[in-house]
PDB file of C-alpha atoms (C1' of nucleotides) in Angstrom:
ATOM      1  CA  UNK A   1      64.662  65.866  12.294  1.00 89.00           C
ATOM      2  CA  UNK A   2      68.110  66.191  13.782  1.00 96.00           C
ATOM      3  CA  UNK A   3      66.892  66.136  17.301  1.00 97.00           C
ATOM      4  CA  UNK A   4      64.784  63.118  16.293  1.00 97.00           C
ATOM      5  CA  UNK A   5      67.358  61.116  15.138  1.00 97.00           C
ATOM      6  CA  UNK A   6      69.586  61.684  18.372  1.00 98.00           C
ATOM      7  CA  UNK A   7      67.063  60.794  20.477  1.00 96.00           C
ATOM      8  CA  UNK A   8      67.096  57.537  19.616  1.00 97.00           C
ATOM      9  CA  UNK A   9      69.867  55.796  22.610  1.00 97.00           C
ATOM     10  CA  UNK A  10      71.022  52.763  19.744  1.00 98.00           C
ATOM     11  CA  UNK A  11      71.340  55.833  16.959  1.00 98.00           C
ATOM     12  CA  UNK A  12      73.778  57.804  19.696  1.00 98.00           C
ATOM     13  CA  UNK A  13      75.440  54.401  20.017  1.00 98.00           C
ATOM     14  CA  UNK A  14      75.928  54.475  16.142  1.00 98.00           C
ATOM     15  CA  UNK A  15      77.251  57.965  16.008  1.00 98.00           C
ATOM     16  CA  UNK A  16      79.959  57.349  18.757  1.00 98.00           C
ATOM     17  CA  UNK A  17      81.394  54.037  17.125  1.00 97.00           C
ATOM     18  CA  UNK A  18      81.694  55.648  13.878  1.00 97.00           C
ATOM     19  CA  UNK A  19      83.448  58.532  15.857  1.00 97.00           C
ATOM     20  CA  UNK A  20      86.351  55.888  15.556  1.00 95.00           C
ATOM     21  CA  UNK A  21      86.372  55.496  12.163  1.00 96.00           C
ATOM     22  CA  UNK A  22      84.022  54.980   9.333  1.00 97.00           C
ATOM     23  CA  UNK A  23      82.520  50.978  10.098  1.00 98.00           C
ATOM     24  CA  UNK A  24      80.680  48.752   8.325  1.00 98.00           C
ATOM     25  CA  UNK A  25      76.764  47.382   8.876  1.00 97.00           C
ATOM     26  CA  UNK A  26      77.497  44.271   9.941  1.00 96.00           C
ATOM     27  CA  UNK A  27      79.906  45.411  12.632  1.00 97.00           C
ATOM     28  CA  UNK A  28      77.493  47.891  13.694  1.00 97.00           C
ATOM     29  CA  UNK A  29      74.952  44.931  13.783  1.00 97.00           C
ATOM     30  CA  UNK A  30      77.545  43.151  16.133  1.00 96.00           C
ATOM     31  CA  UNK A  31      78.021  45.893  18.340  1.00 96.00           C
ATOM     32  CA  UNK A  32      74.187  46.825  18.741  1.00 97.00           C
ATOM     33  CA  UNK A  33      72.428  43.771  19.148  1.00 96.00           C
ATOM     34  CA  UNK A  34      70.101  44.633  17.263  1.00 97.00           C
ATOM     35  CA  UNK A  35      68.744  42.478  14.033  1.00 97.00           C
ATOM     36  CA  UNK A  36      70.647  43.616  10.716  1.00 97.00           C
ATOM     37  CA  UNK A  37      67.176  45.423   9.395  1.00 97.00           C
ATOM     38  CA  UNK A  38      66.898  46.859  12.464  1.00 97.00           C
ATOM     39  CA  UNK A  39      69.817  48.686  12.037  1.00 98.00           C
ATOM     40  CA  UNK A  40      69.583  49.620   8.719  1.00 98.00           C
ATOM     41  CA  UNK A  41      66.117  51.393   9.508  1.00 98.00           C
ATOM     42  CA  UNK A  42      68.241  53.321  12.177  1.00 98.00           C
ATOM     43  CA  UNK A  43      71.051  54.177   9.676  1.00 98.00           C
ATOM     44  CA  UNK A  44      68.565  55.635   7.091  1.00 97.00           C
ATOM     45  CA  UNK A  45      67.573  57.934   9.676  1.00 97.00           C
ATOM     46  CA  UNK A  46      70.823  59.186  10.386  1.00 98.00           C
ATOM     47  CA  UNK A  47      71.445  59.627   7.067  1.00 97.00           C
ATOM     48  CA  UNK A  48      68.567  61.309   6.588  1.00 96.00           C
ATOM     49  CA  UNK A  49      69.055  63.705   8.888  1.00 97.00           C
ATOM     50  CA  UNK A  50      72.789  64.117   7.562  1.00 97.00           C
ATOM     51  CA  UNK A  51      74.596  62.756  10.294  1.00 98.00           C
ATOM     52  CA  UNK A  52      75.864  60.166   8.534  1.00 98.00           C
ATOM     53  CA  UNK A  53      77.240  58.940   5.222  1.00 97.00           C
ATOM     54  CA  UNK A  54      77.803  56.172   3.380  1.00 97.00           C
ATOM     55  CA  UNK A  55      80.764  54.730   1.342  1.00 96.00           C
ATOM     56  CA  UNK A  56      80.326  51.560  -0.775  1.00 95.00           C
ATOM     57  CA  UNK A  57      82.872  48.979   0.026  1.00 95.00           C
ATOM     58  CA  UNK A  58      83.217  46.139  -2.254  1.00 93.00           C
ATOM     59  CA  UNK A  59      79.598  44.279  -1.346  1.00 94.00           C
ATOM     60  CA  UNK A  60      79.781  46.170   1.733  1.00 96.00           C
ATOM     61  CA  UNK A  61      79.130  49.778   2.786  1.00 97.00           C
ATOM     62  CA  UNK A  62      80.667  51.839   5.049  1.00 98.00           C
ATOM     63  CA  UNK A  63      78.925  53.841   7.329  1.00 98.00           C
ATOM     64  CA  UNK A  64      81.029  57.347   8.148  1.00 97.00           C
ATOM     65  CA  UNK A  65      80.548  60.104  10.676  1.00 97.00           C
ATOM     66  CA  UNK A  66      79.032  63.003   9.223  1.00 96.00           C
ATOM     67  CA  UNK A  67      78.968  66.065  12.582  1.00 96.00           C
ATOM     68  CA  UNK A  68      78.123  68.850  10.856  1.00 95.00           C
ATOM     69  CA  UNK A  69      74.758  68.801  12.072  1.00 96.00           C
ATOM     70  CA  UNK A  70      75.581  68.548  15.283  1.00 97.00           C
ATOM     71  CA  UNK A  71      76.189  71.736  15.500  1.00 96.00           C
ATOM     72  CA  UNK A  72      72.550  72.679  15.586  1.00 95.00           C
ATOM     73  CA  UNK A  73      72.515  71.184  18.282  1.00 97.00           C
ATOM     74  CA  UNK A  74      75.034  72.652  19.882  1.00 96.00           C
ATOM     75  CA  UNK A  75      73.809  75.771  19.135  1.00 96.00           C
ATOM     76  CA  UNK A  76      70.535  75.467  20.702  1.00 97.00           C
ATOM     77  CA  UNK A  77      72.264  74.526  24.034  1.00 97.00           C
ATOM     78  CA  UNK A  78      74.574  77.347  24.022  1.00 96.00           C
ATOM     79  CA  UNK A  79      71.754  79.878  25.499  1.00 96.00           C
ATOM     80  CA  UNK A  80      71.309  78.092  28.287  1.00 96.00           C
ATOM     81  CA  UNK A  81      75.169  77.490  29.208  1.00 94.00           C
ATOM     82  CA  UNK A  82      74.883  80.992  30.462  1.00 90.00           C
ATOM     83  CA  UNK A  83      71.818  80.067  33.441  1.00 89.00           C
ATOM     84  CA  UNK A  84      73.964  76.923  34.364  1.00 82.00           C
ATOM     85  CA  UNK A  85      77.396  78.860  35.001  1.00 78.00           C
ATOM     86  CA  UNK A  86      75.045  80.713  37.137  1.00 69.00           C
ATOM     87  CA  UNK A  87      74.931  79.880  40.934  1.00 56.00           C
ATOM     88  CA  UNK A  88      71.262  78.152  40.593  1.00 54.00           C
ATOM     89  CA  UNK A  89      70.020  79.985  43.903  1.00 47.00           C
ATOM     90  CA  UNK A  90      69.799  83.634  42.180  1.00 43.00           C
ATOM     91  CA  UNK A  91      67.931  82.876  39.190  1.00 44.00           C
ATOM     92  CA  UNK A  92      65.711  86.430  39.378  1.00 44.00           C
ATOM     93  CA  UNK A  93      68.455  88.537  38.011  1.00 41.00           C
ATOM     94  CA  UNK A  94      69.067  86.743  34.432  1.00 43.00           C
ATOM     95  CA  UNK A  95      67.406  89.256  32.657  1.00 42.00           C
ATOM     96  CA  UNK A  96      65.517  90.509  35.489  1.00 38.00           C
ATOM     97  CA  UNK A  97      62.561  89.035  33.654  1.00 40.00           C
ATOM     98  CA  UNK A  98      61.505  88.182  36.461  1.00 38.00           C
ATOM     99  CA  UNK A  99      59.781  91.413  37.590  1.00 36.00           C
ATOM    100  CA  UNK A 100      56.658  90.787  35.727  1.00 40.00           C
ATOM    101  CA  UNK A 101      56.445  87.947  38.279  1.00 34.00           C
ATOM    102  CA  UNK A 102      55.490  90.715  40.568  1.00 34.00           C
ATOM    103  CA  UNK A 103      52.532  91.745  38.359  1.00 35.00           C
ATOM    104  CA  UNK A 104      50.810  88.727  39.461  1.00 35.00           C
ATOM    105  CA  UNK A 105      48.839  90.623  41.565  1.00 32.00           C
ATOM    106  CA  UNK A 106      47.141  92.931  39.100  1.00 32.00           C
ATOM    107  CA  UNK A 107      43.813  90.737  38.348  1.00 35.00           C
ATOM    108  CA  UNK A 108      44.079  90.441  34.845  1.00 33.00           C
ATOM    109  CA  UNK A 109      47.483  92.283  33.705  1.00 33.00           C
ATOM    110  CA  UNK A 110      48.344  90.805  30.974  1.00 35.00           C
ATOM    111  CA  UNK A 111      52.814  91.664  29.707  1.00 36.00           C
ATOM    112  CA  UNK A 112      53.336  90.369  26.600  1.00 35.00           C
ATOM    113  CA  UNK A 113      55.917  92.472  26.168  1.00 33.00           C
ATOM    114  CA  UNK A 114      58.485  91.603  23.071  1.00 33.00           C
ATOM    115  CA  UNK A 115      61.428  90.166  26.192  1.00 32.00           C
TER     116      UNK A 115
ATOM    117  CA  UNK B   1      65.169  60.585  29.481  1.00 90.00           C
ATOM    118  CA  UNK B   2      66.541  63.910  29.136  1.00 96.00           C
ATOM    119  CA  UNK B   3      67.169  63.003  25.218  1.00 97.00           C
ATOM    120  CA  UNK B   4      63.189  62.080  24.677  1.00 97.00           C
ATOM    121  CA  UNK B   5      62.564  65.458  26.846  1.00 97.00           C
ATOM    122  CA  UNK B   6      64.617  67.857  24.459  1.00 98.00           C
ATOM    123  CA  UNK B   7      63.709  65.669  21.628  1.00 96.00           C
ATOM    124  CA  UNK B   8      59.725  67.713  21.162  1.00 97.00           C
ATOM    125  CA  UNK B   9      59.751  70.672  19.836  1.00 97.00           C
ATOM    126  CA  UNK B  10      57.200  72.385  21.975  1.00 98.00           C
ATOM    127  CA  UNK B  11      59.012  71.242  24.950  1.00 98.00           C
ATOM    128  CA  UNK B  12      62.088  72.745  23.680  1.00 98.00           C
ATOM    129  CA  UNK B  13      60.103  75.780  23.339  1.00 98.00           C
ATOM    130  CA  UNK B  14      58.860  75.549  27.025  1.00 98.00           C
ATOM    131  CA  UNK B  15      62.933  75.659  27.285  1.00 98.00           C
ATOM    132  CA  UNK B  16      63.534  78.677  25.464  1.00 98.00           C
ATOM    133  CA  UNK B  17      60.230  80.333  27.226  1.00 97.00           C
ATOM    134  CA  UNK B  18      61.476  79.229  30.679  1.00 97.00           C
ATOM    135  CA  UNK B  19      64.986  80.877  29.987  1.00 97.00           C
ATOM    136  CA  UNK B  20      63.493  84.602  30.462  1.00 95.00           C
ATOM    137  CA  UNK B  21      62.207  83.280  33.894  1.00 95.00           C
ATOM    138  CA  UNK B  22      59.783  81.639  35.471  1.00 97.00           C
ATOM    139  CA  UNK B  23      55.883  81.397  33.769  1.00 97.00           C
ATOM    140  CA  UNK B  24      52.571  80.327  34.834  1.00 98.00           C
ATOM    141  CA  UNK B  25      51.161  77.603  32.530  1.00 97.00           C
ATOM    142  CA  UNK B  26      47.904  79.429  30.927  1.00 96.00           C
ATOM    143  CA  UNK B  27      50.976  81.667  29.181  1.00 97.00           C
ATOM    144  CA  UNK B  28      52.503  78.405  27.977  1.00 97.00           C
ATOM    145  CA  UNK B  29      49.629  77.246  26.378  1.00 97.00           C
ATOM    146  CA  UNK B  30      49.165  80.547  24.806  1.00 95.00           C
ATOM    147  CA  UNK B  31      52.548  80.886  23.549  1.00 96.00           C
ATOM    148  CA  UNK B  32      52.269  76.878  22.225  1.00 97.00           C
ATOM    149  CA  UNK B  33      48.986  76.926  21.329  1.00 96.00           C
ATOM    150  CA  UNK B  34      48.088  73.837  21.982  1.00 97.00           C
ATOM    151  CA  UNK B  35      45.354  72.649  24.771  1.00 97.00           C
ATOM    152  CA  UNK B  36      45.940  73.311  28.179  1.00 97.00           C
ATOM    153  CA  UNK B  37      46.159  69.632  29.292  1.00 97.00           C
ATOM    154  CA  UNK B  38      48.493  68.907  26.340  1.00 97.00           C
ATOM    155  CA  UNK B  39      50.802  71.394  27.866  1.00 98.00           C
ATOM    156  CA  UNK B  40      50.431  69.941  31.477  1.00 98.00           C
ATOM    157  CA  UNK B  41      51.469  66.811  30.170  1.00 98.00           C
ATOM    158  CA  UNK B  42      54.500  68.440  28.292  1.00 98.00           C
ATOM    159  CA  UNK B  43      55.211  70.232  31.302  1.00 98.00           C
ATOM    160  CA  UNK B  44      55.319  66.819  33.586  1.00 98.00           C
ATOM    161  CA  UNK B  45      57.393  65.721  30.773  1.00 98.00           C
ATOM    162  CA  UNK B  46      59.796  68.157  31.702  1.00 98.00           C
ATOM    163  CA  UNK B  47      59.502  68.033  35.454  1.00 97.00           C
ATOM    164  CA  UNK B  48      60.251  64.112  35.493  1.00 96.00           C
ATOM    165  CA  UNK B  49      63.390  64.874  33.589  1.00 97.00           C
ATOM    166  CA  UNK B  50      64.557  67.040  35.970  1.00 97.00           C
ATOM    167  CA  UNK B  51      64.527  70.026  33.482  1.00 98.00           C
ATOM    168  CA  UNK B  52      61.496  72.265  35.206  1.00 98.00           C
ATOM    169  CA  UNK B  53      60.705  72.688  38.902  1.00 97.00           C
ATOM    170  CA  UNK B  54      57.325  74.776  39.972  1.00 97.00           C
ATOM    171  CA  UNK B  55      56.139  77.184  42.150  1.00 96.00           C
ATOM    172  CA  UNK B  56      53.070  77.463  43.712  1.00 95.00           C
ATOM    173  CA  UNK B  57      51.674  80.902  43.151  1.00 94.00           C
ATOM    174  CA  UNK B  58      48.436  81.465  44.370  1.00 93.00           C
ATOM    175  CA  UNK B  59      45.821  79.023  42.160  1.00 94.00           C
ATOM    176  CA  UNK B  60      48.671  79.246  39.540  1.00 96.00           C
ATOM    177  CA  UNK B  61      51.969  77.405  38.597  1.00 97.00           C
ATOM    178  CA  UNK B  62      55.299  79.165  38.097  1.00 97.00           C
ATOM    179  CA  UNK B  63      57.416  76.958  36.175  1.00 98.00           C
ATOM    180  CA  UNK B  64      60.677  77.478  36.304  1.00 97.00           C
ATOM    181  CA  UNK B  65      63.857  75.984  34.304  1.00 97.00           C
ATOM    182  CA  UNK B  66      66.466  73.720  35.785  1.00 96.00           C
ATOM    183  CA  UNK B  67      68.805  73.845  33.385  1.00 96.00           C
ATOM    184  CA  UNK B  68      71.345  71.425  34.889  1.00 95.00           C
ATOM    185  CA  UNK B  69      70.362  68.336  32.806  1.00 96.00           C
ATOM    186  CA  UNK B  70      71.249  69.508  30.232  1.00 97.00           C
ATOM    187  CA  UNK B  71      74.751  69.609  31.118  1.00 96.00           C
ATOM    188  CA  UNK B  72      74.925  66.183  29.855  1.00 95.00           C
ATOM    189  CA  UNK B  73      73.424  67.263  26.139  1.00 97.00           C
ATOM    190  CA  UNK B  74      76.493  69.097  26.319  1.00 96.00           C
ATOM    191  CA  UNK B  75      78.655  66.536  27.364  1.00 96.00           C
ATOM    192  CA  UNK B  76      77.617  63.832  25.053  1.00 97.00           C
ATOM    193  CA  UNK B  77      78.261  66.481  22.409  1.00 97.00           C
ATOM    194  CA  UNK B  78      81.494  67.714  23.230  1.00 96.00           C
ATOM    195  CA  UNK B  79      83.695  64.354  21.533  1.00 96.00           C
ATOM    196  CA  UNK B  80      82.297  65.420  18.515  1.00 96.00           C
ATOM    197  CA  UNK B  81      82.985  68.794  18.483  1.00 94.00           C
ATOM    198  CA  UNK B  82      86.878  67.864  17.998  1.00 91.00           C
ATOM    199  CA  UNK B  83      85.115  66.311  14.748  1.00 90.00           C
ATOM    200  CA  UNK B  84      83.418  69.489  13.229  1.00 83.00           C
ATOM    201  CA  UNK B  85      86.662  71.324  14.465  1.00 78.00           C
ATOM    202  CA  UNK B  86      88.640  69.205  11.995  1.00 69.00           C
ATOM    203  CA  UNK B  87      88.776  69.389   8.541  1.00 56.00           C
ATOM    204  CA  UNK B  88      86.780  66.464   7.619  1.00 54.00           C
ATOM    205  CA  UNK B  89      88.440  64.918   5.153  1.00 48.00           C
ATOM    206  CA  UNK B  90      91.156  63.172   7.616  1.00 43.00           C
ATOM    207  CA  UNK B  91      89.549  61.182  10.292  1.00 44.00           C
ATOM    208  CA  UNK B  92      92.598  58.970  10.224  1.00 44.00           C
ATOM    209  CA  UNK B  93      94.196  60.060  13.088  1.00 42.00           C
ATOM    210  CA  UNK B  94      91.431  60.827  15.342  1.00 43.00           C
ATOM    211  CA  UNK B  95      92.223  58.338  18.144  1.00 42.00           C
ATOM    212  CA  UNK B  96      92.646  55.404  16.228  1.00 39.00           C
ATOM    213  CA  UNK B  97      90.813  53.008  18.861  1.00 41.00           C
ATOM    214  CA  UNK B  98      89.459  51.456  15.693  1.00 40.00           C
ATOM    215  CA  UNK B  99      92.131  48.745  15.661  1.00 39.00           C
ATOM    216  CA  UNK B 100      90.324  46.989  18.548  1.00 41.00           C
ATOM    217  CA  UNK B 101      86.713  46.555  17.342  1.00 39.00           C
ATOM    218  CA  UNK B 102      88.800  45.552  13.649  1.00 37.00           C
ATOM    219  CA  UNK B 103      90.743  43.000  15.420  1.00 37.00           C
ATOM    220  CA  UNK B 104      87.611  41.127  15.642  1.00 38.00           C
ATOM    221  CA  UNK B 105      86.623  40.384  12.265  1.00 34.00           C
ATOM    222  CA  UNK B 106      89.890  38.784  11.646  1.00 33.00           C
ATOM    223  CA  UNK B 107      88.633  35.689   9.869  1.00 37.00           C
ATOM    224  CA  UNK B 108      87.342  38.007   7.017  1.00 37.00           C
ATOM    225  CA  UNK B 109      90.584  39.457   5.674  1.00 35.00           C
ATOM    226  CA  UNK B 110      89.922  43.198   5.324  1.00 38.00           C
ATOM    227  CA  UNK B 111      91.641  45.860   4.502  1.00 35.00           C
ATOM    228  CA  UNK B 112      90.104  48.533   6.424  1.00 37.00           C
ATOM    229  CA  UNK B 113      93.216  50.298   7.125  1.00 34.00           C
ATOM    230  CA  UNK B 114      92.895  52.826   4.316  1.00 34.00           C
ATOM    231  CA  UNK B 115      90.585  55.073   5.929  1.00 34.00           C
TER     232      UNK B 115
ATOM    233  C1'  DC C   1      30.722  78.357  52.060  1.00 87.70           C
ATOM    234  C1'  DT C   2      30.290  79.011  47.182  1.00 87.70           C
ATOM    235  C1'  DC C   3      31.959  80.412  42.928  1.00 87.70           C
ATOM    236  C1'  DG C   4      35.193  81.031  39.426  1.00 87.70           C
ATOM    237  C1'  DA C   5      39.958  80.675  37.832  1.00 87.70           C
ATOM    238  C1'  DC C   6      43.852  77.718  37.115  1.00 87.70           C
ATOM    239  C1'  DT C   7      46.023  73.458  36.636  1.00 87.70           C
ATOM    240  C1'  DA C   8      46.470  68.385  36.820  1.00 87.70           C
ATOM    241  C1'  DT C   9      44.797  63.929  35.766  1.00 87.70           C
ATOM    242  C1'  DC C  10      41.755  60.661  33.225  1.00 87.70           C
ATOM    243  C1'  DA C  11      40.082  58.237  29.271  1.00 87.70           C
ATOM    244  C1'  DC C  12      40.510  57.914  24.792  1.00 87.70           C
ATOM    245  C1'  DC C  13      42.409  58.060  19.963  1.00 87.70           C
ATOM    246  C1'  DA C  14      45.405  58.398  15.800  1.00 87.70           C
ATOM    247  C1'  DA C  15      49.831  58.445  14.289  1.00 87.70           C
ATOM    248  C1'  DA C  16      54.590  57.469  14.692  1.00 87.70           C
ATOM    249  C1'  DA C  17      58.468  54.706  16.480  1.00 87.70           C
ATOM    250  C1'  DG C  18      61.073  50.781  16.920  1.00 87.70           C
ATOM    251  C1'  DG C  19      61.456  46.150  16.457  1.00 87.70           C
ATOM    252  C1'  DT C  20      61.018  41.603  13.793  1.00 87.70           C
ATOM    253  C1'  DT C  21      60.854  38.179   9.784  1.00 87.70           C
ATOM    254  C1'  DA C  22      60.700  37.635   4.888  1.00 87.70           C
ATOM    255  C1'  DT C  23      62.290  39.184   0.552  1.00 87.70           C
ATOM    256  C1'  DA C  24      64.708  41.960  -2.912  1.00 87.70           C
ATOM    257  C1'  DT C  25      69.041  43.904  -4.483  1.00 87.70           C
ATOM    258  C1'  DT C  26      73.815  44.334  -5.284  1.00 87.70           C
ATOM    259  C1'  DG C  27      78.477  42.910  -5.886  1.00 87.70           C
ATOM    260  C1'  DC C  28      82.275  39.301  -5.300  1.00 87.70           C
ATOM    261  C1'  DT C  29      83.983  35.013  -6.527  1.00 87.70           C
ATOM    262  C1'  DG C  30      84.617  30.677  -8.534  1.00 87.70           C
TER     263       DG C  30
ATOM    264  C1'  DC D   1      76.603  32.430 -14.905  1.00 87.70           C
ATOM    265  C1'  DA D   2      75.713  30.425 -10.158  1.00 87.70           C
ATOM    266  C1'  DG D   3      75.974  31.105  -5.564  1.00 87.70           C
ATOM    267  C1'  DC D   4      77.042  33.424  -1.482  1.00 87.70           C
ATOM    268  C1'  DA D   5      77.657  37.600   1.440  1.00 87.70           C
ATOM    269  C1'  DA D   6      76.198  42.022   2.767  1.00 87.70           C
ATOM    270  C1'  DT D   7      72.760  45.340   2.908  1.00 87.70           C
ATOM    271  C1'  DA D   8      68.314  47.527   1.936  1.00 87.70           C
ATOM    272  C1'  DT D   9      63.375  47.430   1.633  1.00 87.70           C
ATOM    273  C1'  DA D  10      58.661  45.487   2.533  1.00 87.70           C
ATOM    274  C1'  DA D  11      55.122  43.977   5.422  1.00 87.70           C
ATOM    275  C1'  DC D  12      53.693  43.565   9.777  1.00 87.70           C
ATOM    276  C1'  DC D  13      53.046  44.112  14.831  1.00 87.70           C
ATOM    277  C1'  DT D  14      53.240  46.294  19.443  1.00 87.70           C
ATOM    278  C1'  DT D  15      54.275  50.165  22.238  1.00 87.70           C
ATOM    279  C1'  DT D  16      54.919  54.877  22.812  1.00 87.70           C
ATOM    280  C1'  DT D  17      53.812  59.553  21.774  1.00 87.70           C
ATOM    281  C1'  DG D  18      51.314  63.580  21.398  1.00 87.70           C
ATOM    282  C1'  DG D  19      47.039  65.393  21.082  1.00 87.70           C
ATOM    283  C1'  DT D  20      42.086  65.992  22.603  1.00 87.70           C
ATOM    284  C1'  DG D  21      37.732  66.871  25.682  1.00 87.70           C
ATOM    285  C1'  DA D  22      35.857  65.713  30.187  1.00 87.70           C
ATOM    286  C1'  DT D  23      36.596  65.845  34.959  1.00 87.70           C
ATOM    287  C1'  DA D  24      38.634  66.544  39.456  1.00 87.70           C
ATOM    288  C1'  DG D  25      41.357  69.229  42.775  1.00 87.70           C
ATOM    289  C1'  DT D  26      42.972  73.686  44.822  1.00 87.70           C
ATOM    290  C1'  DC D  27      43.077  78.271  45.951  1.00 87.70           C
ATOM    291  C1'  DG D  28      41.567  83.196  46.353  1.00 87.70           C
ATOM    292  C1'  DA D  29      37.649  86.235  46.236  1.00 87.70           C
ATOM    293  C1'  DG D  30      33.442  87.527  47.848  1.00 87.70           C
TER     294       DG D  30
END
DNA sequence: CTCGACTATCACCAAAAGGTTATATTGCTG
DNA sequence: CAGCAATATAACCTTTTGGTGATAGTCGAG
């Protein structure tokens, strides 16, 4: 859901306006280019997925930054930090999963081993 | 690109495989369980977005994970960490480039400046 | 050279995504 | 209350996505 709702290039857009401050549709709508339902259908999603809330504001409603679940994100990419601070060329000794590579020449060795 | 890439979860899984090195496909689509074409055509997924390279190994396929790309995940993320670091119940004095994009709306007096 | 194993591409399909216009809803304001 | 402004939802359409089975290409074994 979360990883849905980045993907989405005019939904990142959203989340780094309201990193200024909480803003309202219509400015959104401005900044976007999109039409006004458009929009909306965008900011139910992020709100959906938590990354957003919302604040009513006389007739309007104000759309604020919600990051917590960024984090997952976050998260998920911290793993991999590790193989690019690597030097790319050496990648065979990260876990030195790679020996099983070797195996390749047994016919039918099969390593599911728990690694 | 990259965002759509990351954004399936079996691809992200291809990630996570790839990140104990490299893997011939027919283990991919065991691990994912899906079809072995369905996995070919996650795994092109991945190799257009830079994210996978392969090997030619024998009359297999050694995949094998690029994990440069997403370098800019990361990047895009890191604004928002300052958010999450915060307690989030002052985002007043996070950069304030708000005024700008409120100068705009001038005609409608508002009195945004509460947040 | 032929066969079998492995992988990629093709053709196709159903479902989901992202957009639009039209309409409903909500809250000020006079 | 009437009317307008701001936003959400509905209905609809087109494109993209993710999956499938069928097929083609490649490589090692015999």
């Amino acid at each position: 859901m979360i990883w849905a709702a980045v993907g989405d290039p005019h939904r990142r857009r959203v989340l780094e306006l309201l990193r200024a401050g909480p803003r309202p549709v219509n400015e959104l709508v401005e900044q976007l280019g999109l039409s006004q339902p458009g929009v909306s259908k965008h900011l139910r999603i992020l709100r959906e997925a938590g990354l957003v809330t919302v604040r009513p504001d006389g007739q309007r409603r104000l759309y604020l930054l919600e990051p917590a679940p960024l984090r997952e994100l976050a998260r998920w990419l911290e793993p991999f930090r590790a193989h690019w601070d690597d030097r790319p060329d050496a990648p065979e000794h990260h876990l030195d999963t790679a020996a099983p590579l070797r195996e390749r020449l047994a016919p039918r060795s099969r390593q599911e081993d728990t690694w």
